[in-house]
Coordinates of N, CA, C and O and ligand atoms in Angstrom, one line a residue:
M1 N -34.7 -0.1 65.9 CA -34.0 1.1 66.6 C -34.8 2.4 66.2 O -35.3 2.5 65.1
A2 N -34.9 3.3 67.2 CA -35.6 4.6 67.0 C -35.0 5.4 65.8 O -33.8 5.3 65.6
K3 N -35.9 6.1 65.2 CA -35.4 7.0 64.1 C -35.3 8.5 64.6 O -36.1 8.9 65.4
I4 N -34.3 9.1 64.0 CA -34.1 10.5 64.3 C -34.3 11.3 63.1 O -33.8 10.9 62.0
T5 N -35.0 12.5 63.2 CA -35.2 13.3 62.0 C -34.4 14.6 62.2 O -34.5 15.2 63.3
L6 N -33.6 15.0 61.2 CA -32.8 16.2 61.3 C -32.8 16.9 59.9 O -33.3 16.3 59.0
K7 N -32.3 18.1 59.8 CA -32.2 18.8 58.6 C -30.7 19.0 58.2 O -30.0 19.4 59.0
I8 N -30.4 18.6 57.0 CA -29.0 18.9 56.5 C -29.1 19.7 55.3 O -29.7 19.3 54.3
N9 N -28.6 20.9 55.3 CA -28.7 21.9 54.2 C -30.1 22.1 53.8 O -30.4 22.1 52.6
G10 N -31.1 22.1 54.8 CA -32.5 22.3 54.5 C -33.2 21.1 54.1 O -34.4 21.1 53.9
Q11 N -32.5 20.0 53.9 CA -33.1 18.7 53.4 C -33.4 17.8 54.7 O -32.6 17.6 55.5
E12 N -34.7 17.4 54.8 CA -35.0 16.5 55.9 C -34.5 15.1 55.7 O -34.6 14.5 54.6
V13 N -33.8 14.6 56.7 CA -33.2 13.3 56.7 C -33.6 12.5 57.9 O -33.7 13.0 59.0
Q14 N -33.9 11.2 57.7 CA -34.2 10.3 58.8 C -33.2 9.2 58.9 O -32.9 8.5 57.9
V15 N -32.6 9.1 60.1 CA -31.5 8.0 60.3 C -31.8 7.4 61.6 O -32.5 7.9 62.5
E16 N -31.1 6.2 61.8 CA -31.2 5.5 63.1 C -30.5 6.3 64.2 O -29.5 6.9 64.0
E17 N -31.1 6.2 65.3 CA -30.5 6.8 66.5 C -29.1 6.3 66.7 O -28.9 5.1 66.5
G18 N -28.2 7.1 67.0 CA -26.8 6.7 67.2 C -25.9 6.9 66.0 O -24.7 6.8 66.1
A19 N -26.6 7.2 64.9 CA -25.8 7.5 63.7 C -25.0 8.8 63.9 O -25.4 9.7 64.7
T20 N -23.9 9.0 63.1 CA -23.2 10.3 63.2 C -23.8 11.2 62.1 O -24.5 10.8 61.2
I21 N -23.4 12.5 62.2 CA -23.8 13.5 61.2 C -23.3 13.1 59.8 O -23.9 13.2 58.8
L22 N -22.0 12.6 59.8 CA -21.4 12.1 58.6 C -22.2 11.0 57.9 O -22.5 11.0 56.7
E23 N -22.6 10.0 58.7 CA -23.4 8.9 58.2 C -24.8 9.4 57.7 O -25.3 9.0 56.6
A24 N -25.4 10.4 58.4 CA -26.7 10.9 57.9 C -26.5 11.7 56.6 O -27.3 11.6 55.7
A25 N -25.4 12.4 56.5 CA -25.1 13.2 55.3 C -24.8 12.2 54.1 O -25.3 12.4 53.0
N26 N -24.1 11.2 54.4 CA -23.8 10.2 53.3 C -25.1 9.6 52.8 O -25.3 9.4 51.6
Q27 N -26.0 9.3 53.8 CA -27.3 8.7 53.4 C -28.1 9.6 52.5 O -28.8 9.2 51.6
A28 N -27.9 10.9 52.8 CA -28.7 11.9 52.1 C -28.0 12.4 50.8 O -28.5 13.3 50.1
G29 N -26.8 11.8 50.5 CA -26.0 12.2 49.3 C -25.4 13.6 49.5 O -25.1 14.2 48.4
V30 N -25.1 14.0 50.7 CA -24.5 15.3 50.9 C -23.0 15.1 51.2 O -22.6 14.3 52.1
Y31 N -22.1 15.7 50.5 CA -20.7 15.6 50.6 C -20.1 16.3 51.8 O -20.4 17.5 52.0
I32 N -19.4 15.6 52.6 CA -18.6 16.2 53.7 C -17.2 15.7 53.6 O -17.0 14.4 53.5
P33 N -16.1 16.5 53.4 CA -14.8 16.0 53.3 C -14.3 15.3 54.5 O -14.7 15.7 55.6
T34 N -13.4 14.3 54.4 CA -12.8 13.6 55.5 C -11.4 13.3 55.2 O -11.0 13.2 54.0
L35 N -10.5 13.2 56.2 CA -9.2 12.7 56.0 C -8.9 11.5 56.9 O -8.5 10.4 56.5
C36 N -9.1 11.7 58.2 CA -8.7 10.6 59.1 C -9.8 9.5 59.2 O -9.6 8.4 59.6
Y37 N -11.0 9.9 58.8 CA -12.1 8.9 58.8 C -12.0 7.8 57.8 O -11.6 8.0 56.7
H38 N -12.3 6.6 58.2 CA -12.5 5.5 57.3 C -13.6 4.6 57.9 O -13.5 4.3 59.1
P39 N -14.5 4.1 57.1 CA -15.7 3.4 57.6 C -15.3 2.1 58.3 O -16.0 1.6 59.1
Y40 N -14.1 1.5 58.0 CA -13.7 0.2 58.6 C -12.9 0.4 59.9 O -12.4 -0.5 60.5
L41 N -12.6 1.7 60.2 CA -11.7 1.9 61.3 C -12.4 2.6 62.5 O -13.4 3.4 62.3
P42 N -11.9 2.4 63.7 CA -12.5 3.1 64.8 C -12.3 4.6 64.6 O -11.4 5.1 64.0
L43 N -13.2 5.4 65.2 CA -13.2 6.9 65.0 C -12.0 7.5 65.7 O -11.6 7.0 66.8
E44 N -11.3 8.4 65.1 CA -10.1 9.0 65.6 C -10.2 10.5 65.9 O -9.7 11.0 66.8
E45 N -11.0 11.2 65.0 CA -11.2 12.7 65.2 C -9.8 13.4 65.2 O -9.6 14.2 66.1
A46 N -9.0 13.1 64.3 CA -7.6 13.7 64.3 C -7.5 14.9 63.4 O -6.7 15.8 63.7
C47 N -8.3 15.0 62.3 CA -8.0 16.0 61.3 C -8.9 17.2 61.4 O -8.5 18.3 61.0
R48 N -10.1 17.0 61.8 CA -11.2 18.1 61.9 C -11.7 18.6 60.6 O -12.4 19.6 60.6
I49 N -11.3 18.1 59.5 CA -11.7 18.6 58.2 C -13.2 18.4 57.9 O -13.8 19.1 57.1
C50 N -13.8 17.5 58.7 CA -15.2 17.2 58.5 C -16.1 18.2 59.3 O -17.3 17.9 59.4
V51 N -15.6 19.3 59.8 CA -16.5 20.2 60.6 C -17.7 20.6 59.8 O -17.7 20.9 58.6
V52 N -18.8 20.7 60.5 CA -20.1 21.2 60.0 C -20.6 22.2 61.0 O -20.2 22.2 62.2
E53 N -21.6 23.0 60.6 CA -22.2 23.9 61.5 C -23.5 23.4 62.1 O -24.4 23.0 61.4
D54 N -23.5 23.3 63.4 CA -24.7 22.8 64.1 C -25.5 24.1 64.6 O -25.0 24.8 65.5
V55 N -26.6 24.3 63.9 CA -27.3 25.6 64.1 C -28.3 25.4 65.2 O -29.2 24.5 65.0
R56 N -28.2 26.2 66.2 CA -29.2 26.2 67.3 C -30.0 27.5 67.3 O -29.6 28.4 66.6
R57 N -30.9 27.6 68.2 CA -31.7 28.9 68.3 C -30.8 30.1 68.6 O -30.3 30.2 69.8
G58 N -30.5 30.9 67.7 CA -29.8 32.2 67.9 C -28.2 32.0 67.9 O -27.5 33.0 68.0
W59 N -27.7 30.8 67.8 CA -26.3 30.7 67.8 C -26.0 29.4 67.1 O -26.8 28.6 66.7
S60 N -24.7 29.2 66.8 CA -24.3 27.9 66.1 C -22.9 27.5 66.6 O -22.1 28.4 67.1
T61 N -22.6 26.3 66.4 CA -21.2 25.8 66.8 C -20.7 24.8 65.7 O -21.5 24.2 65.0
L62 N -19.4 24.7 65.6 CA -18.8 23.8 64.7 C -18.5 22.5 65.4 O -18.0 22.4 66.5
V63 N -18.9 21.4 64.7 CA -18.7 20.0 65.3 C -18.1 19.1 64.2 O -18.3 19.3 63.0
A64 N -17.4 18.1 64.7 CA -16.8 17.2 63.8 C -17.8 16.1 63.4 O -18.3 15.4 64.2
A65 N -18.2 16.1 62.1 CA -19.3 15.3 61.6 C -19.1 13.8 61.8 O -20.0 13.0 61.9
C66 N -17.8 13.4 61.7 CA -17.5 12.0 61.7 C -17.7 11.3 63.1 O -17.8 10.1 63.2
V67 N -17.7 12.1 64.1 CA -17.9 11.6 65.5 C -19.2 12.1 66.2 O -19.7 11.4 67.1
F68 N -19.7 13.2 65.7 CA -20.8 13.8 66.5 C -22.1 13.1 66.1 O -22.5 13.0 65.0
P69 N -22.9 12.6 67.2 CA -24.1 11.9 66.9 C -25.3 12.8 66.5 O -25.3 14.0 67.0
V70 N -26.2 12.3 65.7 CA -27.4 13.1 65.4 C -28.3 13.2 66.6 O -28.3 12.4 67.5
R71 N -29.1 14.4 66.6 CA -30.1 14.6 67.6 C -31.4 14.9 66.9 O -31.4 15.5 65.8
E72 N -32.5 14.6 67.6 CA -33.8 15.0 67.0 C -33.9 16.5 66.8 O -33.6 17.3 67.7
G73 N -34.4 16.8 65.6 CA -34.6 18.3 65.3 C -33.3 19.1 65.0 O -33.4 20.3 64.8
M74 N -32.2 18.4 64.9 CA -30.9 19.1 64.6 C -31.0 19.8 63.3 O -31.6 19.3 62.3
V75 N -30.3 20.9 63.2 CA -30.2 21.6 61.9 C -28.7 21.7 61.6 O -27.9 22.4 62.3
I76 N -28.3 21.2 60.5 CA -26.9 21.1 60.1 C -26.6 21.8 58.8 O -27.4 21.6 57.8
E77 N -25.6 22.6 58.7 CA -25.2 23.2 57.5 C -23.8 22.7 57.2 O -22.9 22.8 58.0
T78 N -23.6 22.1 56.0 CA -22.3 21.5 55.7 C -21.4 22.4 54.8 O -20.3 22.1 54.6
D79 N -22.0 23.5 54.3 CA -21.2 24.3 53.3 C -21.4 25.8 53.6 O -21.2 26.6 52.6
S80 N -21.7 26.2 54.8 CA -21.8 27.6 55.1 C -20.5 28.3 55.0 O -19.4 27.7 55.0
E81 N -20.5 29.6 55.0 CA -19.3 30.4 55.0 C -18.4 30.1 56.2 O -17.2 29.9 56.0
K82 N -19.0 29.9 57.4 CA -18.3 29.6 58.6 C -17.6 28.2 58.4 O -16.4 28.1 58.8
V83 N -18.2 27.3 57.8 CA -17.7 25.9 57.6 C -16.5 26.0 56.6 O -15.4 25.5 56.8
Q84 N -16.8 26.7 55.5 CA -15.7 26.8 54.5 C -14.5 27.5 55.0 O -13.4 27.1 54.7
E85 N -14.7 28.6 55.8 CA -13.5 29.3 56.3 C -12.7 28.4 57.3 O -11.5 28.4 57.3
S86 N -13.5 27.7 58.1 CA -12.9 26.8 59.1 C -12.1 25.7 58.4 O -10.9 25.4 58.8
R87 N -12.7 25.1 57.4 CA -11.9 24.0 56.6 C -10.7 24.6 56.0 O -9.6 23.9 55.9
K88 N -10.8 25.8 55.4 CA -9.6 26.4 54.8 C -8.5 26.6 55.8 O -7.3 26.3 55.6
T89 N -8.8 27.1 57.0 CA -7.8 27.3 58.0 C -7.2 26.0 58.5 O -6.0 25.9 58.7
I90 N -8.1 25.0 58.7 CA -7.5 23.6 59.1 C -6.5 23.1 58.0 O -5.5 22.7 58.4
L91 N -6.9 23.3 56.8 CA -6.0 22.8 55.7 C -4.7 23.6 55.7 O -3.6 23.1 55.5
E92 N -4.8 24.9 55.9 CA -3.6 25.8 55.9 C -2.7 25.4 57.1 O -1.5 25.4 56.9
L93 N -3.3 25.1 58.2 CA -2.5 24.6 59.3 C -1.8 23.2 59.0 O -0.7 23.0 59.3
L94 N -2.6 22.3 58.4 CA -2.0 21.0 58.1 C -0.9 21.2 57.1 O 0.1 20.4 57.2
L95 N -1.0 22.1 56.2 CA 0.1 22.3 55.2 C 1.2 23.2 55.7 O 2.2 23.4 55.0
S96 N 1.1 23.7 56.9 CA 2.1 24.6 57.4 C 3.5 24.0 57.6 O 4.5 24.6 57.5
D97 N 3.5 22.7 57.8 CA 4.9 22.0 57.9 C 5.0 20.9 56.8 O 5.7 19.9 56.9
H98 N 4.2 21.1 55.7 CA 4.2 20.2 54.6 C 5.2 20.7 53.5 O 5.5 21.9 53.5
P99 N 5.7 19.8 52.6 CA 6.5 20.3 51.6 C 5.8 21.5 50.8 O 4.6 21.4 50.6
N100 N 6.6 22.5 50.5 CA 6.0 23.7 49.9 C 5.3 23.5 48.6 O 4.4 24.3 48.2
E101 N 5.6 22.4 47.9 CA 5.0 22.3 46.5 C 3.7 21.6 46.5 O 3.3 21.0 45.4
C102 N 2.9 21.5 47.5 CA 1.7 20.8 47.6 C 0.8 21.1 46.3 O 0.2 20.2 45.7
M103 N 0.6 22.4 46.0 CA -0.3 22.7 44.9 C 0.2 22.3 43.6 O -0.6 22.2 42.6
T104 N 1.5 22.0 43.4 CA 2.0 21.5 42.1 C 2.6 20.2 42.2 O 3.3 19.8 41.3
C105 N 2.5 19.5 43.3 CA 3.1 18.2 43.5 C 2.7 17.1 42.5 O 1.7 17.2 41.9
Q106 N 3.6 16.2 42.3 CA 3.4 15.2 41.2 C 2.3 14.2 41.5 O 1.8 13.5 40.6
A107 N 1.7 14.3 42.7 CA 0.5 13.4 43.0 C -0.7 13.9 42.3 O -1.8 13.3 42.5
T108 N -0.6 15.0 41.6 CA -1.8 15.6 40.9 C -2.9 14.6 40.6 O -2.7 13.7 39.8
G109 N -4.1 14.9 41.2 CA -5.2 14.1 40.9 C -5.3 12.8 41.7 O -6.3 12.1 41.7
Q110 N -4.3 12.5 42.5 CA -4.3 11.3 43.3 C -4.0 11.5 44.7 O -3.4 10.7 45.4
C111 N -4.4 12.7 45.3 CA -4.1 13.0 46.6 C -5.4 13.7 47.2 O -5.7 14.8 46.7
E112 N -6.0 13.1 48.2 CA -7.1 13.7 48.8 C -6.8 15.1 49.4 O -7.6 16.0 49.4
L113 N -5.6 15.2 50.0 CA -5.2 16.5 50.6 C -5.1 17.6 49.6 O -5.6 18.7 49.8
Q114 N -4.4 17.3 48.5 CA -4.3 18.2 47.4 C -5.6 18.7 46.8 O -5.9 19.8 46.6
D115 N -6.5 17.7 46.6 CA -7.8 18.0 46.1 C -8.5 19.0 47.0 O -9.2 19.9 46.5
L116 N -8.4 18.8 48.3 CA -9.1 19.7 49.3 C -8.4 21.0 49.3 O -9.1 22.1 49.4
A117 N -7.1 21.0 49.1 CA -6.3 22.3 49.1 C -6.8 23.2 47.9 O -7.0 24.4 48.0
Y118 N -7.1 22.5 46.8 CA -7.6 23.3 45.6 C -9.1 23.7 45.9 O -9.5 24.8 45.6
R119 N -9.9 22.8 46.4 CA -11.3 23.0 46.6 C -11.5 24.2 47.5 O -12.4 25.0 47.2
Y120 N -10.7 24.3 48.6 CA -10.9 25.4 49.5 C -9.9 26.6 49.3 O -9.8 27.5 50.1
R121 N -9.2 26.5 48.2 CA -8.3 27.6 47.8 C -7.4 28.1 48.9 O -7.3 29.2 49.3
V122 N -6.6 27.1 49.4 CA -5.7 27.4 50.5 C -4.6 28.3 50.0 O -4.2 28.2 48.8
R123 N -4.1 29.1 50.9 CA -2.8 29.8 50.7 C -1.7 29.0 51.3 O -1.6 29.1 52.5
P124 N -0.9 28.3 50.5 CA 0.0 27.3 51.1 C 1.1 27.9 52.1 O 1.6 27.2 52.9
D125 N 1.4 29.2 51.9 CA 2.5 29.8 52.7 C 2.0 30.7 53.8 O 2.8 31.4 54.4
I126 N 0.7 30.7 54.1 CA 0.2 31.6 55.1 C 0.7 31.4 56.5 O 1.0 32.3 57.3
Y127 N 0.9 30.1 56.9 CA 1.5 29.8 58.1 C 2.9 29.1 57.8 O 2.9 28.1 57.0
T128 N 3.9 29.5 58.4 CA 5.2 28.9 58.1 C 5.7 28.0 59.2 O 6.4 28.5 60.1
G129 N 5.4 26.8 59.2 CA 6.0 25.8 60.2 C 7.3 25.3 59.7 O 7.8 25.6 58.6
E130 N 7.8 24.4 60.5 CA 9.1 23.8 60.1 C 8.9 22.8 59.0 O 8.0 21.9 59.0
R131 N 9.7 22.9 57.9 CA 9.7 22.0 56.8 C 10.6 20.8 57.1 O 11.7 21.0 57.5
H132 N 10.0 19.6 57.0 CA 10.8 18.4 57.4 C 11.7 18.0 56.2 O 11.4 18.2 55.1
R133 N 12.8 17.3 56.6 CA 13.7 16.7 55.6 C 14.0 15.3 55.9 O 15.1 14.9 56.3
L134 N 12.9 14.5 55.9 CA 13.0 13.1 56.3 C 13.3 12.2 55.1 O 12.9 12.6 53.9
P135 N 14.0 11.1 55.2 CA 14.4 10.3 54.1 C 13.1 9.7 53.4 O 12.2 9.3 54.1
V136 N 13.0 9.7 52.1 CA 11.9 9.2 51.4 C 12.1 7.7 51.1 O 13.2 7.3 50.8
D137 N 11.0 7.0 51.2 CA 11.0 5.5 50.9 C 12.0 4.8 51.8 O 12.8 3.9 51.3
S138 N 12.0 5.1 53.1 CA 12.9 4.4 54.0 C 12.4 3.0 54.3 O 13.2 2.2 54.9
D139 N 11.2 2.6 54.0 CA 10.7 1.3 54.2 C 11.1 0.4 53.1 O 10.9 0.7 51.9
P140 N 11.7 -0.8 53.4 CA 12.2 -1.7 52.4 C 11.1 -2.4 51.6 O 11.3 -3.0 50.6
N141 N 9.9 -2.4 52.1 CA 8.8 -3.1 51.5 C 8.6 -2.5 50.0 O 8.3 -1.3 49.9
P142 N 8.7 -3.4 49.0 CA 8.6 -2.9 47.6 C 7.2 -2.4 47.2 O 7.0 -1.7 46.2
Y143 N 6.2 -2.7 48.0 CA 4.8 -2.4 47.7 C 4.4 -1.1 48.3 O 3.3 -0.6 48.1
L144 N 5.3 -0.5 49.2 CA 4.9 0.7 49.9 C 5.8 1.9 49.4 O 7.0 1.7 49.3
H145 N 5.2 3.0 49.2 CA 6.0 4.2 49.0 C 5.7 5.1 50.1 O 4.5 5.5 50.3
I146 N 6.7 5.4 50.9 CA 6.4 6.2 52.1 C 7.3 7.5 52.1 O 8.5 7.5 52.0
D147 N 6.6 8.6 52.2 CA 7.2 9.9 52.3 C 6.6 10.6 53.5 O 5.6 11.3 53.4
M148 N 7.3 10.5 54.7 CA 6.8 11.0 55.9 C 6.8 12.6 55.9 O 6.2 13.2 56.8
N149 N 7.5 13.2 55.0 CA 7.5 14.7 54.9 C 6.1 15.1 54.6 O 5.7 16.3 54.9
K150 N 5.3 14.3 54.0 CA 3.9 14.7 53.5 C 2.9 14.2 54.5 O 1.7 14.4 54.2
C151 N 3.3 13.6 55.6 CA 2.3 13.0 56.6 C 1.6 14.1 57.3 O 2.2 15.1 57.7
V152 N 0.2 14.0 57.4 CA -0.5 15.0 58.1 C -1.0 14.5 59.5 O -2.0 15.0 60.1
L153 N -0.5 13.4 59.9 CA -0.8 12.8 61.2 C -2.2 12.4 61.4 O -2.8 12.5 62.5
C154 N -2.9 12.0 60.3 CA -4.3 11.5 60.5 C -4.3 10.1 61.1 O -5.4 9.7 61.5
R155 N -3.2 9.4 61.0 CA -3.1 8.1 61.5 C -4.0 7.0 60.8 O -4.2 5.9 61.3
R156 N -4.5 7.3 59.6 CA -5.3 6.4 58.9 C -4.5 5.2 58.5 O -5.0 4.0 58.7
C157 N -3.3 5.4 58.0 CA -2.5 4.2 57.5 C -2.1 3.4 58.7 O -2.1 2.1 58.6
I158 N -1.7 4.0 59.8 CA -1.3 3.3 61.0 C -2.4 2.4 61.5 O -2.3 1.2 61.9
R159 N -3.6 3.0 61.6 CA -4.8 2.3 62.1 C -5.2 1.2 61.2 O -5.6 0.1 61.6
A160 N -5.1 1.4 59.9 CA -5.4 0.3 58.9 C -4.5 -0.9 59.1 O -4.9 -2.0 59.1
C161 N -3.2 -0.6 59.3 CA -2.2 -1.7 59.5 C -2.6 -2.4 60.8 O -2.6 -3.7 60.9
H162 N -2.9 -1.7 61.8 CA -3.2 -2.2 63.1 C -4.5 -3.0 63.2 O -4.6 -4.1 63.6
E163 N -5.6 -2.3 62.7 CA -6.9 -2.8 62.9 C -7.4 -3.8 61.8 O -8.1 -4.7 62.0
I164 N -6.9 -3.6 60.5 CA -7.4 -4.4 59.4 C -6.3 -5.5 59.1 O -6.7 -6.6 59.0
Q165 N -5.1 -5.0 58.9 CA -4.1 -6.0 58.4 C -3.5 -6.8 59.6 O -3.0 -7.9 59.4
G166 N -3.6 -6.2 60.8 CA -2.9 -6.8 62.0 C -1.4 -7.0 61.7 O -0.8 -7.9 62.1
A167 N -0.9 -5.9 61.0 CA 0.5 -6.0 60.6 C 1.4 -4.9 61.2 O 2.4 -4.6 60.5
D168 N 1.0 -4.4 62.3 CA 1.9 -3.4 62.9 C 3.1 -4.1 63.5 O 3.0 -5.3 63.9
I169 N 4.2 -3.4 63.7 CA 5.4 -4.0 64.1 C 5.3 -4.7 65.4 O 4.8 -4.3 66.3
Ligands
LIG1 S1 -12.6 13.2 59.3 FE1 -13.6 13.9 61.1 S2 -12.0 14.5 62.3 FE2 -11.0 13.7 60.6

């Protein structure tokens, strides 16, 4: 398969044609945060936390790295001010209808969303959406703990049950 050469944060990277920006970044050891993405699942593009800056001559645009394919000569910035601001806003919107205690929740250290909230210094109350009051642990399965109040609709768990376990209802 043909090879594509692009630059990620100034570093030249060569990947197979058809690869996504996220795959190219992973190959180059460059971190891009993800929530809805999982390598074993079909692409969903639900959360947009993987945005990166696609820099072109005289202008740039934000694209979702998990779905956007690489192009020859592409210039990508994964940690620019524009990218950081965008990820922060995305997180603040995701948390707008989330339980208020995200920053101090008991999941400390075991929650990708909370890790990102700290990383991007989100202001948890900047947008005030409706706070849900759904029953916790309503699923009788003893191996699952489900709190839909904290769901960010990335659909990763749903797709894992459907695509990998074949265990959706
Ligand atoms: S990880 Fe790319 S859109 Fe969710």
